Amino acid sequence: TQLLEQSPQFLSIQEGENLTVYCNSSSVFSSLQWYRQEPGEGPVLLVTVVTGGEVKKLKRLTFQFGDARKDSSLHITAAQPGDTGLYLCAGGGGADGLTFGKGTHLIIQP
Amino acid sequence: DAGVIQSPRHEVTEMGQEVTLRCKPISGHNSLFWYRQTMMRGLELLIYFNNNVPIDDSGMPEDRFSAKMPNASFSTLKIQPSEPRDSAVYFCASSLPGIDEQYFGPGTRLTVT
């Protein structure tokens, strides 16, 4: 079973601060995905990273896939209250389904 | 286009009752997934289908759980009999052929008392 561990589990910061959350595994994944989930809704895909060392940017969000394709990070610059939510990483997919981490609960206080 | 549709959005039932959750995937998506989410265990894959055929049901907790996909546009997850520990949010997701990205429905919040 491939496991994904996310850290920190909870994070509460002030608006305007920067933050990084992590997704780690002992297994190699063909791809990793990041989802954001808001209360009462299903997860929504933010990005997919495929190549080791890949960096993708989505406005103030920067996603990086580790060189060995075992880990990933999400960095948010100048966080805003709208960034509040549960951030989930997921690996695998295709014929094997996705394995999700337990997520990072992020709260951005105005 | 409509996203993944799930019903009901909320279900409250008594222990021992049968519960049926429903899902309509996005048109054209040939893979369908059922997940359960709790604070303690996070998001767990229960079962998934490719082209209406169950591929992996190893995540189904026990025989009380069953899932069907009679056609490309409809799937059900049934719990019989339900128990309080089944209380969770159940999500359905679908994806395109050969694509890892999954699109989730809004979930069904199940409470078993």
mmCIF file of C-alpha atoms in Angstrom:
data_model
loop_
_atom_site.group_PDB
_atom_site.id
_atom_site.type_symbol
_atom_site.label_atom_id
_atom_site.label_comp_id
_atom_site.label_asym_id
_atom_site.label_seq_id
_atom_site.Cartn_x
_atom_site.Cartn_y
_atom_site.Cartn_z
ATOM 1 C CA THR A 1 0.000 0.000 0.000
ATOM 2 C CA GLN A 2 1.370 3.397 -0.996
ATOM 3 C CA LEU A 3 1.033 5.943 1.792
ATOM 4 C CA LEU A 4 1.183 9.720 1.555
ATOM 5 C CA GLU A 5 1.925 11.741 4.666
ATOM 6 C CA GLN A 6 1.063 15.402 4.734
ATOM 7 C CA SER A 7 2.437 18.009 7.089
ATOM 8 C CA PRO A 8 1.554 20.030 8.935
ATOM 9 C CA GLN A 9 -1.880 18.630 9.714
ATOM 10 C CA PHE A 10 -3.169 22.043 10.774
ATOM 11 C CA LEU A 11 -1.848 25.522 9.976
ATOM 12 C CA SER A 12 -3.277 28.889 10.934
ATOM 13 C CA ILE A 13 -1.507 32.039 9.771
ATOM 14 C CA GLN A 14 -2.202 35.714 9.179
ATOM 15 C CA GLU A 15 -3.159 37.154 5.815
ATOM 16 C CA GLY A 16 -0.097 38.191 3.834
ATOM 17 C CA GLU A 17 2.239 35.538 5.230
ATOM 18 C CA ASN A 18 3.909 32.817 3.188
ATOM 19 C CA LEU A 19 3.592 29.111 3.884
ATOM 20 C CA THR A 20 4.684 25.718 2.657
ATOM 21 C CA VAL A 21 2.951 22.387 3.125
ATOM 22 C CA TYR A 22 4.462 19.022 2.367
ATOM 23 C CA CYS A 23 3.455 15.665 0.966
ATOM 24 C CA ASN A 24 5.873 12.771 1.512
ATOM 25 C CA SER A 25 5.988 9.090 0.681
ATOM 26 C CA SER A 26 8.435 6.206 0.649
ATOM 27 C CA SER A 27 6.962 5.131 -2.684
ATOM 28 C CA VAL A 28 7.557 6.463 -6.170
ATOM 29 C CA PHE A 29 4.498 7.881 -7.907
ATOM 30 C CA SER A 30 3.963 8.331 -11.618
ATOM 31 C CA SER A 31 2.224 11.594 -10.806
ATOM 32 C CA LEU A 32 1.048 13.612 -7.848
ATOM 33 C CA GLN A 33 -1.990 15.798 -7.680
ATOM 34 C CA TRP A 34 -3.000 18.574 -5.332
ATOM 35 C CA TYR A 35 -6.644 19.195 -4.507
ATOM 36 C CA ARG A 36 -8.334 21.839 -2.388
ATOM 37 C CA GLN A 37 -11.521 21.063 -0.518
ATOM 38 C CA GLU A 38 -13.837 23.631 1.030
ATOM 39 C CA PRO A 39 -16.410 22.797 3.727
ATOM 40 C CA GLY A 40 -19.443 20.972 2.381
ATOM 41 C CA GLU A 41 -17.882 20.383 -1.027
ATOM 42 C CA GLY A 42 -15.825 17.774 -2.797
ATOM 43 C CA PRO A 43 -12.097 18.161 -3.513
ATOM 44 C CA VAL A 44 -11.233 20.234 -6.574
ATOM 45 C CA LEU A 45 -8.095 19.565 -8.574
ATOM 46 C CA LEU A 46 -5.479 22.337 -8.476
ATOM 47 C CA VAL A 47 -2.563 20.802 -10.355
ATOM 48 C CA THR A 48 -0.900 17.587 -11.494
ATOM 49 C CA VAL A 49 2.875 17.157 -11.473
ATOM 50 C CA VAL A 50 4.418 14.367 -13.489
ATOM 51 C CA THR A 51 8.137 14.891 -14.002
ATOM 52 C CA GLY A 52 10.706 14.678 -11.190
ATOM 53 C CA GLY A 53 11.824 18.185 -10.224
ATOM 54 C CA GLU A 54 8.870 19.771 -11.994
ATOM 55 C CA VAL A 55 7.644 23.139 -10.744
ATOM 56 C CA LYS A 56 4.217 24.507 -11.587
ATOM 57 C CA LYS A 57 2.761 27.856 -10.663
ATOM 58 C CA LEU A 58 -0.870 28.759 -10.257
ATOM 59 C CA LYS A 59 -1.020 32.475 -9.407
ATOM 60 C CA ARG A 60 0.333 32.668 -5.832
ATOM 61 C CA LEU A 61 0.611 28.886 -5.480
ATOM 62 C CA THR A 62 3.830 27.062 -6.414
ATOM 63 C CA PHE A 63 3.886 23.291 -6.614
ATOM 64 C CA GLN A 64 7.055 21.208 -6.779
ATOM 65 C CA PHE A 65 7.535 17.503 -7.420
ATOM 66 C CA GLY A 66 10.615 15.938 -5.830
ATOM 67 C CA ASP A 67 13.420 14.724 -8.057
ATOM 68 C CA ALA A 68 12.756 11.121 -7.019
ATOM 69 C CA ARG A 69 8.987 11.538 -7.466
ATOM 70 C CA LYS A 70 8.339 10.553 -3.854
ATOM 71 C CA ASP A 71 7.381 13.919 -2.430
ATOM 72 C CA SER A 72 5.854 17.252 -3.280
ATOM 73 C CA SER A 73 5.416 20.670 -1.750
ATOM 74 C CA LEU A 74 2.928 23.491 -2.081
ATOM 75 C CA HIS A 75 4.085 27.021 -1.356
ATOM 76 C CA ILE A 76 1.610 29.888 -1.043
ATOM 77 C CA THR A 77 2.871 33.452 -1.259
ATOM 78 C CA ALA A 78 1.020 36.282 0.470
ATOM 79 C CA ALA A 79 -1.796 34.055 1.690
ATOM 80 C CA GLN A 80 -5.341 35.387 1.545
ATOM 81 C CA PRO A 81 -8.485 34.359 3.443
ATOM 82 C CA GLY A 82 -9.782 32.787 0.230
ATOM 83 C CA ASP A 83 -6.941 30.264 0.419
ATOM 84 C CA THR A 84 -8.530 28.722 3.499
ATOM 85 C CA GLY A 85 -9.396 25.055 3.015
ATOM 86 C CA LEU A 86 -8.191 21.488 3.199
ATOM 87 C CA TYR A 87 -5.271 20.794 0.872
ATOM 88 C CA LEU A 88 -4.954 17.185 -0.215
ATOM 89 C CA CYS A 89 -2.202 15.508 -2.157
ATOM 90 C CA ALA A 90 -2.917 12.341 -4.090
ATOM 91 C CA GLY A 91 -0.731 9.903 -5.958
ATOM 92 C CA GLY A 92 -1.217 7.143 -8.435
ATOM 93 C CA GLY A 93 -4.374 7.090 -10.445
ATOM 94 C CA GLY A 94 -5.213 5.492 -13.725
ATOM 95 C CA ALA A 95 -5.890 1.786 -13.393
ATOM 96 C CA ASP A 96 -4.960 1.742 -9.699
ATOM 97 C CA GLY A 97 -7.047 4.599 -8.355
ATOM 98 C CA LEU A 98 -5.725 7.463 -6.266
ATOM 99 C CA THR A 99 -4.160 7.338 -2.815
ATOM 100 C CA PHE A 100 -4.851 10.456 -0.789
ATOM 101 C CA GLY A 101 -2.974 11.964 2.112
ATOM 102 C CA LYS A 102 -5.009 13.075 5.121
ATOM 103 C CA GLY A 103 -4.525 16.689 4.143
ATOM 104 C CA THR A 104 -3.446 19.994 5.647
ATOM 105 C CA HIS A 105 -6.175 22.118 7.184
ATOM 106 C CA LEU A 106 -5.206 25.704 6.346
ATOM 107 C CA ILE A 107 -6.789 28.766 7.924
ATOM 108 C CA ILE A 108 -5.826 32.248 6.784
ATOM 109 C CA GLN A 109 -6.932 34.853 9.282
ATOM 110 C CA PRO A 110 -7.721 38.356 8.003
ATOM 111 C CA ASP B 1 -21.626 20.856 -18.297
ATOM 112 C CA ALA B 2 -22.993 19.421 -15.091
ATOM 113 C CA GLY B 3 -20.436 18.006 -12.734
ATOM 114 C CA VAL B 4 -20.711 14.765 -10.804
ATOM 115 C CA ILE B 5 -24.135 14.582 -9.196
ATOM 116 C CA GLN B 6 -24.748 12.836 -5.906
ATOM 117 C CA SER B 7 -27.934 12.231 -3.971
ATOM 118 C CA PRO B 8 -29.034 12.631 -1.329
ATOM 119 C CA ARG B 9 -26.784 15.395 0.021
ATOM 120 C CA HIS B 10 -27.641 14.458 3.579
ATOM 121 C CA GLU B 11 -28.953 11.222 5.025
ATOM 122 C CA VAL B 12 -29.844 10.518 8.626
ATOM 123 C CA THR B 13 -30.884 6.995 9.464
ATOM 124 C CA GLU B 14 -31.129 4.628 12.381
ATOM 125 C CA MET B 15 -28.757 1.772 12.982
ATOM 126 C CA GLY B 16 -29.842 -1.346 11.110
ATOM 127 C CA GLN B 17 -31.540 0.470 8.260
ATOM 128 C CA GLU B 18 -30.533 0.136 4.622
ATOM 129 C CA VAL B 19 -28.902 3.175 3.011
ATOM 130 C CA THR B 20 -28.496 3.757 -0.724
ATOM 131 C CA LEU B 21 -26.286 6.521 -2.078
ATOM 132 C CA ARG B 22 -26.497 7.534 -5.718
ATOM 133 C CA CYS B 23 -24.064 9.002 -8.219
ATOM 134 C CA LYS B 24 -24.225 10.273 -11.781
ATOM 135 C CA PRO B 25 -20.746 10.714 -13.283
ATOM 136 C CA ILE B 26 -19.779 13.339 -15.815
ATOM 137 C CA SER B 27 -20.871 12.295 -19.299
ATOM 138 C CA GLY B 28 -18.021 10.664 -21.209
ATOM 139 C CA HIS B 29 -16.063 9.707 -18.095
ATOM 140 C CA ASN B 30 -15.502 5.955 -18.048
ATOM 141 C CA SER B 31 -14.039 5.590 -14.551
ATOM 142 C CA LEU B 32 -16.077 6.037 -11.377
ATOM 143 C CA PHE B 33 -14.801 6.019 -7.810
ATOM 144 C CA TRP B 34 -16.470 5.854 -4.418
ATOM 145 C CA TYR B 35 -14.642 7.365 -1.417
ATOM 146 C CA ARG B 36 -15.399 7.777 2.267
ATOM 147 C CA GLN B 37 -14.050 10.730 4.260
ATOM 148 C CA THR B 38 -13.743 10.999 8.030
ATOM 149 C CA MET B 39 -11.594 13.197 10.236
ATOM 150 C CA MET B 40 -9.775 10.193 11.639
ATOM 151 C CA ARG B 41 -9.002 8.326 8.425
ATOM 152 C CA GLY B 42 -9.135 11.042 5.775
ATOM 153 C CA LEU B 43 -10.304 10.180 2.250
ATOM 154 C CA GLU B 44 -10.401 6.434 1.619
ATOM 155 C CA LEU B 45 -11.042 4.743 -1.701
ATOM 156 C CA LEU B 46 -13.802 2.166 -1.330
ATOM 157 C CA ILE B 47 -14.271 0.837 -4.867
ATOM 158 C CA TYR B 48 -13.850 1.939 -8.452
ATOM 159 C CA PHE B 49 -15.273 0.978 -11.810
ATOM 160 C CA ASN B 50 -13.876 1.148 -15.335
ATOM 161 C CA ASN B 51 -16.452 0.938 -18.117
ATOM 162 C CA ASN B 52 -19.099 -0.097 -15.565
ATOM 163 C CA VAL B 53 -17.007 -3.054 -14.342
ATOM 164 C CA PRO B 54 -15.770 -3.131 -10.717
ATOM 165 C CA ILE B 55 -11.976 -3.192 -10.793
ATOM 166 C CA ASP B 56 -10.899 -3.009 -7.165
ATOM 167 C CA ASP B 57 -13.205 -3.307 -4.156
ATOM 168 C CA SER B 58 -10.476 -3.991 -1.613
ATOM 169 C CA GLY B 59 -11.344 -0.761 0.156
ATOM 170 C CA MET B 60 -14.903 -1.829 0.911
ATOM 171 C CA PRO B 61 -14.902 -2.214 4.701
ATOM 172 C CA GLU B 62 -17.066 -5.309 4.943
ATOM 173 C CA ASP B 63 -19.867 -7.302 3.398
ATOM 174 C CA ARG B 64 -22.420 -4.760 4.538
ATOM 175 C CA PHE B 65 -21.181 -2.501 1.752
ATOM 176 C CA SER B 66 -21.977 -3.130 -1.907
ATOM 177 C CA ALA B 67 -21.729 -1.040 -5.064
ATOM 178 C CA LYS B 68 -23.199 -1.359 -8.521
ATOM 179 C CA MET B 69 -22.871 0.442 -11.814
ATOM 180 C CA PRO B 70 -25.676 -0.795 -14.090
ATOM 181 C CA ASN B 71 -24.822 1.688 -16.851
ATOM 182 C CA ALA B 72 -22.367 4.440 -17.729
ATOM 183 C CA SER B 73 -24.443 7.174 -16.133
ATOM 184 C CA PHE B 74 -25.428 5.744 -12.772
ATOM 185 C CA SER B 75 -23.903 4.057 -9.744
ATOM 186 C CA THR B 76 -25.110 3.159 -6.273
ATOM 187 C CA LEU B 77 -23.392 2.448 -2.984
ATOM 188 C CA LYS B 78 -25.513 0.480 -0.547
ATOM 189 C CA ILE B 79 -24.957 -0.162 3.142
ATOM 190 C CA GLN B 80 -27.086 -2.854 4.725
ATOM 191 C CA PRO B 81 -27.445 -2.900 7.659
ATOM 192 C CA SER B 82 -26.004 0.479 8.562
ATOM 193 C CA GLU B 83 -24.047 1.064 11.776
ATOM 194 C CA PRO B 84 -23.069 4.268 13.619
ATOM 195 C CA ARG B 85 -19.419 3.798 12.590
ATOM 196 C CA ASP B 86 -20.499 4.186 8.958
ATOM 197 C CA SER B 87 -21.194 7.860 9.627
ATOM 198 C CA ALA B 88 -19.011 9.835 7.207
ATOM 199 C CA VAL B 89 -19.119 11.875 4.027
ATOM 200 C CA TYR B 90 -19.249 9.656 0.959
ATOM 201 C CA PHE B 91 -17.891 11.037 -2.302
ATOM 202 C CA CYS B 92 -18.271 9.864 -5.843
ATOM 203 C CA ALA B 93 -15.694 10.903 -8.443
ATOM 204 C CA SER B 94 -15.249 10.268 -12.155
ATOM 205 C CA SER B 95 -12.422 10.581 -14.645
ATOM 206 C CA LEU B 96 -11.718 10.406 -18.355
ATOM 207 C CA PRO B 97 -10.081 7.360 -19.948
ATOM 208 C CA GLY B 98 -6.341 7.282 -19.250
ATOM 209 C CA ILE B 99 -6.415 10.489 -17.221
ATOM 210 C CA ASP B 100 -5.439 10.558 -13.529
ATOM 211 C CA GLU B 101 -7.373 13.683 -12.587
ATOM 212 C CA GLN B 102 -10.648 12.985 -10.855
ATOM 213 C CA TYR B 103 -13.712 15.174 -10.586
ATOM 214 C CA PHE B 104 -15.601 14.907 -7.338
ATOM 215 C CA GLY B 105 -19.253 15.291 -6.531
ATOM 216 C CA PRO B 106 -20.442 17.364 -3.560
ATOM 217 C CA GLY B 107 -20.699 14.298 -1.324
ATOM 218 C CA THR B 108 -23.403 12.691 0.802
ATOM 219 C CA ARG B 109 -23.145 13.305 4.525
ATOM 220 C CA LEU B 110 -24.391 10.125 6.223
ATOM 221 C CA THR B 111 -25.301 10.040 9.888
ATOM 222 C CA VAL B 112 -26.289 6.724 11.437
ATOM 223 C CA THR B 113 -27.767 7.023 14.922
#
